[in-house]
């Protein structure tokens, strides 16, 4: 069940929101095993679907998760006021993930922003980091 005022919700367990390059969802027997589009199911007035921008992550039917290799797969959503184009006073971001055995190589889980301000979450040297920056010139 979605949380009130949710902006985006990507759910790996909902196979009908994951599509391959032929437009087949992960519940289809002909699904090719990689995800090109991941649909936002938040119910927000604006859809924030994610699309493959660097390779397509594999989908694991066994544990309902996307498998990013840390180097050649990634997904993105277009810039939007609800996500990263305006200053907000308060924000809550919830992320659930499962790592592979490699928790030492830097692996970005989430990133937004540009040269002036932004945030990121990543795994590196066995630790989970969440960083924020604000480089507004004085």
Backbone as a chain_set.jsonl record, in Angstrom:
{"seq": "XXXXXXXXXXXXXXXXXXXXXXXXXXXXXXXXXXXXXXXXXXXXXXXXXXXXXXXXXXXXXXXXXXXXXXXXXXXXXXXXXXXXXXXXXXXXXXXXXXXXXXXXXXXXXXXXXXXXXXXXXXXXXXXXXXXXXXXXXX", "coords": {"N": [[0.846, -1.186, 0.0], [0.613, 2.186, -0.901], [2.346, 5.033, 0.501], [1.001, 8.082, 1.744], [1.064, 11.016, -0.332], [3.171, 10.151, -1.901], [5.824, 10.367, -4.206], [7.258, 8.799, -6.075], [7.294, 5.296, -6.762], [8.912, 2.423, -7.091], [8.603, -0.922, -7.657], [9.949, -3.935, -7.356], [8.763, -6.392, -6.926], [6.366, -6.298, -8.214], [5.719, -7.55, -11.046], [4.382, -6.667, -13.274], [5.132, -4.102, -13.763], [7.583, -3.959, -14.918], [9.425, -3.869, -17.855], [10.673, -5.317, -20.867], [12.822, -4.839, -23.79], [11.117, -5.437, -25.886], [8.691, -4.682, -25.004], [7.377, -6.419, -23.325], [6.064, -7.452, -20.195], [7.474, -8.505, -17.011], [5.95, -10.591, -16.096], [5.168, -11.973, -18.266], [5.603, -14.894, -20.194], [7.341, -14.721, -22.329], [9.076, -12.694, -21.724], [12.269, -11.172, -21.874], [14.178, -11.148, -19.841], [15.686, -8.897, -19.176], [15.495, -5.49, -18.056], [14.113, -2.714, -19.508], [12.327, -0.61, -19.095], [10.901, 0.676, -16.106], [8.063, 0.99, -14.411], [6.603, 3.63, -12.572], [4.606, 3.245, -9.763], [3.292, 4.834, -7.958], [0.954, 6.324, -7.95], [0.945, 8.998, -8.022], [0.262, 12.319, -9.295], [1.982, 12.828, -11.341], [3.819, 10.728, -13.407], [6.798, 8.991, -12.728], [8.541, 7.255, -14.279], [11.207, 4.919, -14.641], [13.973, 4.476, -16.822], [16.195, 2.462, -18.729], [19.471, 3.613, -18.998], [22.08, 3.009, -19.328], [22.994, 0.176, -20.51], [20.896, -2.683, -19.741], [19.452, -3.699, -16.748], [19.435, -7.04, -15.435], [16.633, -9.101, -14.551], [15.625, -10.751, -11.668], [13.593, -13.377, -11.285], [13.4, -15.05, -9.159], [13.911, -13.663, -6.743], [12.599, -11.293, -7.135], [13.951, -8.912, -8.04], [15.973, -6.292, -9.486], [19.043, -6.633, -11.155], [21.85, -4.963, -10.952], [25.006, -4.419, -12.36], [27.007, -2.793, -11.418], [28.697, -1.464, -13.114], [28.035, -1.421, -15.922], [25.298, -1.098, -16.154], [22.342, 0.84, -15.657], [19.715, 3.053, -14.525], [17.414, 5.742, -15.123], [15.368, 8.639, -14.445], [13.403, 11.231, -15.939], [14.275, 14.719, -15.347], [12.468, 16.645, -12.953], [10.203, 18.877, -11.262], [9.165, 17.763, -8.906], [11.139, 16.077, -8.12], [13.927, 16.932, -8.576], [14.311, 19.581, -9.485], [13.571, 21.845, -8.079], [13.956, 23.641, -4.97], [13.29, 22.012, -1.974], [11.738, 21.913, 1.24], [11.521, 19.737, 2.89], [12.116, 16.249, 2.76], [11.658, 12.77, 2.195], [13.298, 9.819, 1.595], [13.122, 6.496, 0.784], [14.785, 3.483, 0.538], [15.197, 0.171, -0.465], [17.357, -2.526, -0.726], [19.394, -5.229, -1.959], [22.595, -6.514, -1.651], [25.276, -7.847, -3.689], [27.967, -10.192, -3.251], [30.093, -8.476, -3.434], [30.864, -5.772, -1.728], [32.707, -3.862, -1.559], [33.621, -2.487, -3.82], [32.911, 0.687, -5.169], [29.533, 1.438, -5.524], [26.899, 3.022, -6.888], [23.724, 3.68, -5.647], [21.651, 5.508, -5.747], [21.259, 8.691, -7.193], [21.1, 12.188, -7.531], [20.845, 15.529, -8.811], [23.142, 18.22, -9.594], [25.815, 20.357, -10.579], [25.647, 22.253, -8.555], [23.951, 21.547, -6.301], [22.939, 18.52, -4.658], [22.41, 14.962, -4.131], [23.443, 11.68, -3.039], [23.458, 8.087, -2.787], [25.429, 5.399, -1.88], [27.371, 2.333, -1.94], [30.422, 1.46, -0.472], [33.554, 0.126, 0.293], [32.432, -1.693, 2.161], [30.556, -0.17, 3.512], [27.541, 1.787, 3.804], [26.751, 4.787, 2.298], [25.349, 8.056, 2.465], [25.139, 10.998, 0.901], [25.077, 14.585, 0.815], [25.2, 17.658, -0.936], [25.823, 21.161, -1.254], [26.729, 23.633, -3.062], [26.492, 26.46, -3.342], [27.477, 29.532, -4.58], [28.885, 32.159, -2.631]], "CA": [[0.0, 0.0, 0.0], [1.455, 3.383, -0.97], [2.352, 6.052, 1.547], [0.403, 9.321, 1.266], [1.919, 12.013, -0.969], [4.346, 9.515, -2.49], [6.204, 10.919, -5.508], [7.617, 7.69, -6.963], [7.373, 3.993, -6.122], [9.36, 1.364, -7.981], [8.372, -2.143, -6.9], [10.467, -5.092, -8.07], [7.874, -7.543, -6.764], [5.241, -6.135, -9.137], [6.292, -7.876, -12.351], [3.663, -5.974, -14.35], [5.696, -2.754, -13.92], [8.926, -4.133, -15.472], [9.274, -4.171, -19.275], [11.878, -5.537, -21.659], [12.921, -4.015, -24.999], [9.997, -5.755, -26.776], [7.459, -4.215, -24.373], [6.759, -7.491, -22.536], [6.325, -7.299, -18.767], [8.181, -9.637, -16.408], [5.007, -11.686, -15.85], [4.967, -12.627, -19.562], [6.525, -16.013, -20.41], [8.307, -14.34, -23.363], [9.948, -11.636, -21.196], [13.646, -11.571, -22.198], [15.03, -11.206, -18.66], [16.318, -7.625, -18.848], [14.507, -4.429, -17.858], [14.348, -1.452, -20.21], [11.462, 0.384, -18.453], [10.353, 0.303, -14.799], [6.985, 1.954, -14.23], [6.269, 4.207, -11.275], [3.25, 2.852, -9.369], [2.969, 5.632, -6.778], [-0.365, 6.954, -8.002], [1.171, 10.44, -8.05], [-0.289, 12.991, -10.475], [3.028, 12.762, -12.368], [4.552, 9.472, -13.437], [8.251, 9.089, -12.738], [9.039, 5.963, -14.715], [12.645, 4.824, -14.825], [14.355, 3.85, -18.084], [17.595, 2.084, -18.823], [20.289, 4.613, -19.671], [23.375, 2.376, -19.553], [22.695, -1.249, -20.415], [19.627, -3.013, -19.098], [19.671, -4.641, -15.653], [18.723, -8.317, -15.468], [15.587, -9.235, -13.539], [15.595, -12.047, -11.001], [12.242, -13.841, -10.953], [13.486, -15.776, -7.889], [13.797, -12.771, -5.58], [11.896, -10.076, -7.55], [14.848, -7.766, -7.956], [16.798, -5.944, -10.632], [20.442, -6.915, -10.865], [22.762, -3.991, -11.55], [26.351, -4.987, -12.243], [27.932, -1.827, -10.834], [29.559, -0.82, -14.109], [27.473, -1.245, -17.261], [23.833, -1.01, -16.129], [21.825, 1.947, -14.87], [18.395, 3.552, -14.9], [17.222, 7.141, -14.789], [14.056, 9.217, -14.699], [13.6, 12.626, -16.361], [14.234, 15.788, -14.352], [11.109, 17.104, -12.659], [10.109, 19.698, -10.053], [8.914, 16.936, -7.719], [12.308, 15.275, -7.775], [15.24, 17.558, -8.461], [14.462, 20.892, -10.134], [13.262, 22.949, -7.169], [14.361, 23.463, -3.582], [12.21, 21.564, -1.096], [12.083, 22.085, 2.646], [11.55, 18.458, 3.582], [12.03, 15.118, 1.835], [11.91, 11.448, 2.747], [13.624, 8.848, 0.557], [13.238, 5.153, 1.335], [15.389, 2.581, -0.432], [15.477, -1.189, -0.007], [18.216, -3.158, -1.721], [20.175, -6.391, -1.544], [23.882, -6.451, -2.334], [25.962, -9.083, -4.039], [29.09, -10.397, -2.333], [31.014, -7.335, -3.552], [30.413, -4.542, -1.064], [33.883, -3.0, -1.453], [33.676, -1.619, -4.988], [31.907, 1.755, -5.089], [28.337, 1.158, -6.307], [25.903, 4.058, -6.656], [22.35, 3.193, -5.58], [20.757, 6.605, -6.118], [21.974, 9.956, -7.342], [20.36, 13.277, -8.174], [21.446, 16.845, -8.667], [24.072, 18.679, -10.617], [27.046, 20.975, -10.101], [25.424, 23.14, -7.417], [23.474, 20.796, -5.137], [22.432, 17.196, -4.975], [22.574, 13.914, -3.127], [23.695, 10.351, -3.564], [23.579, 6.959, -1.874], [26.296, 4.41, -2.501], [28.086, 1.359, -1.127], [31.856, 1.52, -0.713], [34.362, -0.456, 1.377], [31.594, -2.344, 3.17], [29.715, 0.803, 4.207], [26.511, 2.486, 3.045], [26.902, 6.231, 2.453], [24.339, 8.962, 1.923], [25.794, 12.3, 0.91], [24.352, 15.749, 0.306], [26.097, 18.773, -1.145], [25.213, 22.435, -1.605], [27.878, 24.474, -3.402], [26.014, 27.753, -3.81], [28.5, 30.574, -4.438], [28.454, 33.228, -1.713]], "C": [[0.885, 1.239, 0.0], [1.307, 4.301, 0.245], [1.747, 7.316, 0.954], [1.426, 10.287, 0.709], [3.2, 11.422, -1.557], [4.582, 10.073, -3.891], [6.507, 9.808, -6.494], [7.706, 6.406, -6.154], [7.723, 2.966, -7.188], [9.343, 0.072, -7.176], [8.811, -3.354, -7.712], [9.593, -6.324, -7.958], [6.656, -7.468, -7.678], [5.765, -6.316, -10.56], [5.591, -7.182, -13.51], [4.164, -4.549, -14.559], [7.083, -2.78, -14.554], [8.817, -4.605, -16.913], [10.615, -4.35, -19.957], [11.839, -4.687, -22.928], [11.808, -4.297, -26.006], [8.66, -5.317, -26.182], [6.721, -5.289, -23.582], [7.069, -7.263, -21.065], [6.906, -8.599, -18.211], [7.263, -10.797, -16.058], [4.741, -12.486, -17.126], [6.019, -13.727, -19.752], [7.598, -15.686, -21.449], [9.225, -13.179, -22.95], [11.4, -12.074, -21.372], [14.622, -11.551, -21.021], [15.771, -9.93, -18.312], [15.264, -6.521, -18.847], [14.944, -3.155, -18.571], [13.555, -0.325, -19.55], [10.904, -0.175, -17.151], [9.327, 1.373, -14.451], [6.792, 2.351, -12.773], [4.831, 3.813, -10.944], [2.76, 3.633, -8.144], [1.54, 6.162, -6.773], [-0.272, 8.467, -7.98], [0.555, 11.03, -9.316], [0.704, 12.959, -11.639], [3.736, 11.418, -12.283], [6.042, 9.745, -13.501], [8.813, 7.705, -13.054], [10.551, 6.033, -14.884], [12.93, 4.051, -16.105], [15.838, 3.544, -18.064], [18.359, 3.17, -19.565], [21.689, 4.093, -19.967], [23.139, 0.875, -19.415], [21.356, -1.475, -19.738], [19.882, -4.015, -17.984], [18.867, -5.929, -15.865], [17.681, -8.314, -14.358], [15.621, -10.639, -12.972], [14.161, -12.385, -10.622], [12.24, -14.504, -9.575], [13.313, -14.863, -6.684], [13.226, -11.403, -5.942], [12.768, -8.832, -7.457], [15.563, -7.536, -9.279], [18.248, -6.115, -10.23], [21.328, -5.948, -11.647], [24.178, -4.496, -11.34], [27.384, -4.009, -11.683], [28.796, -1.092, -11.841], [28.839, -0.506, -15.412], [25.955, -1.241, -17.3], [23.411, 0.157, -15.252], [20.463, 2.368, -15.374], [18.261, 4.987, -14.425], [15.773, 7.527, -15.038], [14.271, 10.672, -15.11], [13.57, 13.606, -15.187], [12.798, 16.269, -14.175], [11.122, 17.924, -11.374], [9.9, 18.859, -8.796], [10.16, 16.189, -7.251], [13.559, 16.116, -7.571], [15.383, 18.951, -9.083], [14.139, 22.081, -9.233], [13.764, 22.614, -5.765], [13.139, 23.047, -2.772], [12.669, 21.686, 0.344], [12.224, 20.754, 3.375], [11.377, 17.334, 2.566], [12.327, 13.828, 2.592], [12.169, 10.51, 1.576], [13.825, 7.509, 1.245], [13.746, 4.231, 0.241], [15.581, 1.224, 0.23], [16.292, -1.864, -1.098], [18.9, -4.36, -1.101], [21.478, -6.332, -2.325], [24.311, -7.835, -2.799], [27.078, -9.266, -3.005], [30.063, -9.222, -2.353], [30.401, -6.099, -2.914], [31.587, -3.571, -0.905], [34.023, -2.045, -2.627], [32.592, -0.559, -4.853], [30.764, 1.462, -6.052], [27.268, 2.178, -5.941], [24.514, 3.444, -6.694], [21.363, 4.247, -6.062], [21.593, 7.872, -6.208], [21.047, 10.964, -7.999], [21.115, 14.571, -7.956], [22.402, 17.156, -9.797], [25.308, 19.263, -9.99], [26.861, 21.776, -8.818], [24.966, 22.386, -6.172], [22.947, 19.45, -5.584], [22.643, 16.231, -3.843], [22.899, 12.605, -3.813], [23.73, 9.332, -2.433], [24.436, 5.923, -2.589], [26.909, 3.485, -1.459], [29.56, 1.488, -1.483], [32.597, 0.99, 0.51], [33.51, -1.004, 2.521], [30.674, -1.419, 3.938], [28.669, 1.369, 3.253], [26.649, 3.969, 3.346], [25.71, 6.955, 1.852], [24.94, 10.356, 2.04], [24.917, 13.378, 0.292], [25.378, 16.845, 0.087], [25.303, 19.997, -1.614], [26.355, 23.421, -1.817], [27.452, 25.818, -3.966], [27.108, 28.789, -3.555], [28.006, 31.673, -3.519], [28.693, 34.582, -2.287]], "O": [[1.807, 1.341, 0.809], [0.272, 4.324, 0.912], [1.957, 7.599, -0.226], [2.542, 10.371, 1.223], [4.202, 12.124, -1.692], [3.641, 10.23, -4.669], [6.058, 9.864, -7.639], [8.14, 6.418, -5.001], [6.922, 2.679, -8.077], [9.99, -0.023, -6.133], [8.124, -3.756, -8.651], [9.669, -7.213, -8.805], [5.983, -8.476, -7.891], [6.2, -5.358, -11.198], [6.137, -7.112, -14.611], [3.671, -3.851, -15.445], [7.701, -1.727, -14.713], [8.188, -5.629, -17.18], [11.574, -3.635, -19.668], [10.913, -3.898, -23.115], [11.572, -3.481, -26.897], [7.61, -5.55, -26.781], [5.565, -5.095, -23.208], [8.198, -6.92, -20.713], [6.84, -9.65, -18.849], [7.746, -11.886, -15.752], [4.15, -13.564, -17.066], [7.201, -13.502, -19.492], [8.659, -16.31, -21.45], [10.057, -12.736, -23.741], [11.74, -13.215, -21.061], [15.788, -11.905, -21.193], [16.422, -9.864, -17.27], [14.26, -6.612, -19.555], [16.0, -2.593, -18.28], [14.049, 0.798, -19.452], [10.488, -1.332, -17.084], [9.683, 2.53, -14.224], [6.817, 1.514, -11.87], [3.931, 4.025, -11.757], [1.918, 3.15, -7.388], [0.977, 6.42, -5.709], [-1.294, 9.151, -7.925], [0.351, 10.317, -10.298], [0.301, 13.052, -12.798], [4.197, 11.017, -11.214], [6.494, 10.621, -14.238], [9.465, 7.073, -12.224], [11.102, 7.079, -15.228], [12.229, 3.095, -16.435], [16.633, 4.267, -17.463], [17.943, 3.599, -20.641], [22.408, 4.68, -20.776], [23.091, 0.362, -18.297], [20.756, -0.536, -19.216], [20.464, -5.071, -18.229], [17.762, -5.902, -16.405], [17.826, -7.615, -13.354], [15.644, -11.614, -13.724], [13.582, -11.752, -9.739], [11.213, -14.526, -8.897], [12.652, -15.231, -5.713], [13.344, -10.456, -5.164], [12.373, -7.826, -6.868], [15.736, -8.454, -10.082], [18.638, -5.787, -9.11], [21.525, -6.103, -12.852], [24.515, -4.954, -10.248], [28.54, -4.388, -11.496], [29.549, -0.192, -11.47], [29.019, 0.582, -15.959], [25.373, -1.37, -18.377], [24.038, 0.435, -14.229], [20.095, 2.077, -16.512], [18.902, 5.402, -13.46], [15.044, 6.833, -15.748], [15.237, 11.291, -14.665], [12.925, 13.355, -14.169], [12.017, 16.296, -15.126], [11.954, 17.694, -10.497], [10.407, 19.21, -7.73], [10.221, 15.724, -6.113], [14.192, 16.037, -6.518], [16.504, 19.448, -9.192], [14.416, 23.221, -9.605], [13.968, 21.448, -5.425], [12.078, 23.663, -2.877], [13.86, 21.573, 0.632], [12.958, 20.652, 4.359], [10.589, 17.451, 1.627], [13.145, 13.805, 3.511], [11.348, 10.417, 0.663], [14.613, 7.402, 2.184], [13.195, 4.204, -0.86], [16.072, 1.14, 1.356], [15.943, -1.777, -2.275], [18.977, -4.491, 0.12], [21.463, -6.12, -3.538], [23.777, -8.853, -2.358], [27.114, -8.559, -1.998], [30.783, -9.001, -1.379], [29.525, -5.458, -3.495], [31.473, -2.571, -0.196], [34.491, -0.919, -2.459], [31.468, -0.873, -4.462], [30.986, 1.261, -7.246], [26.785, 2.196, -4.808], [24.159, 2.764, -7.657], [20.363, 3.926, -6.704], [22.505, 8.096, -5.413], [20.298, 10.627, -8.916], [21.92, 14.691, -7.033], [22.461, 16.457, -10.809], [25.809, 18.748, -8.991], [27.819, 21.962, -8.067], [25.537, 22.568, -5.097], [22.56, 19.266, -6.738], [23.007, 16.619, -2.733], [22.664, 12.437, -5.009], [23.996, 9.668, -1.279], [24.203, 5.608, -3.756], [26.963, 3.801, -0.271], [29.912, 1.613, -2.656], [32.289, 1.374, 1.638], [33.824, -0.806, 3.695], [30.066, -1.839, 4.923], [28.885, 1.423, 2.042], [26.665, 4.37, 4.51], [25.138, 6.517, 0.854], [25.215, 10.834, 3.14], [24.13, 13.125, -0.621], [26.336, 16.952, 0.854], [24.269, 19.882, -2.272], [26.885, 23.98, -0.856], [28.002, 26.268, -4.972], [27.605, 28.906, -2.435], [26.848, 32.084, -3.603], [28.388, 35.587, -1.645]]}, "num_chains": 1, "name": "protein.A"}
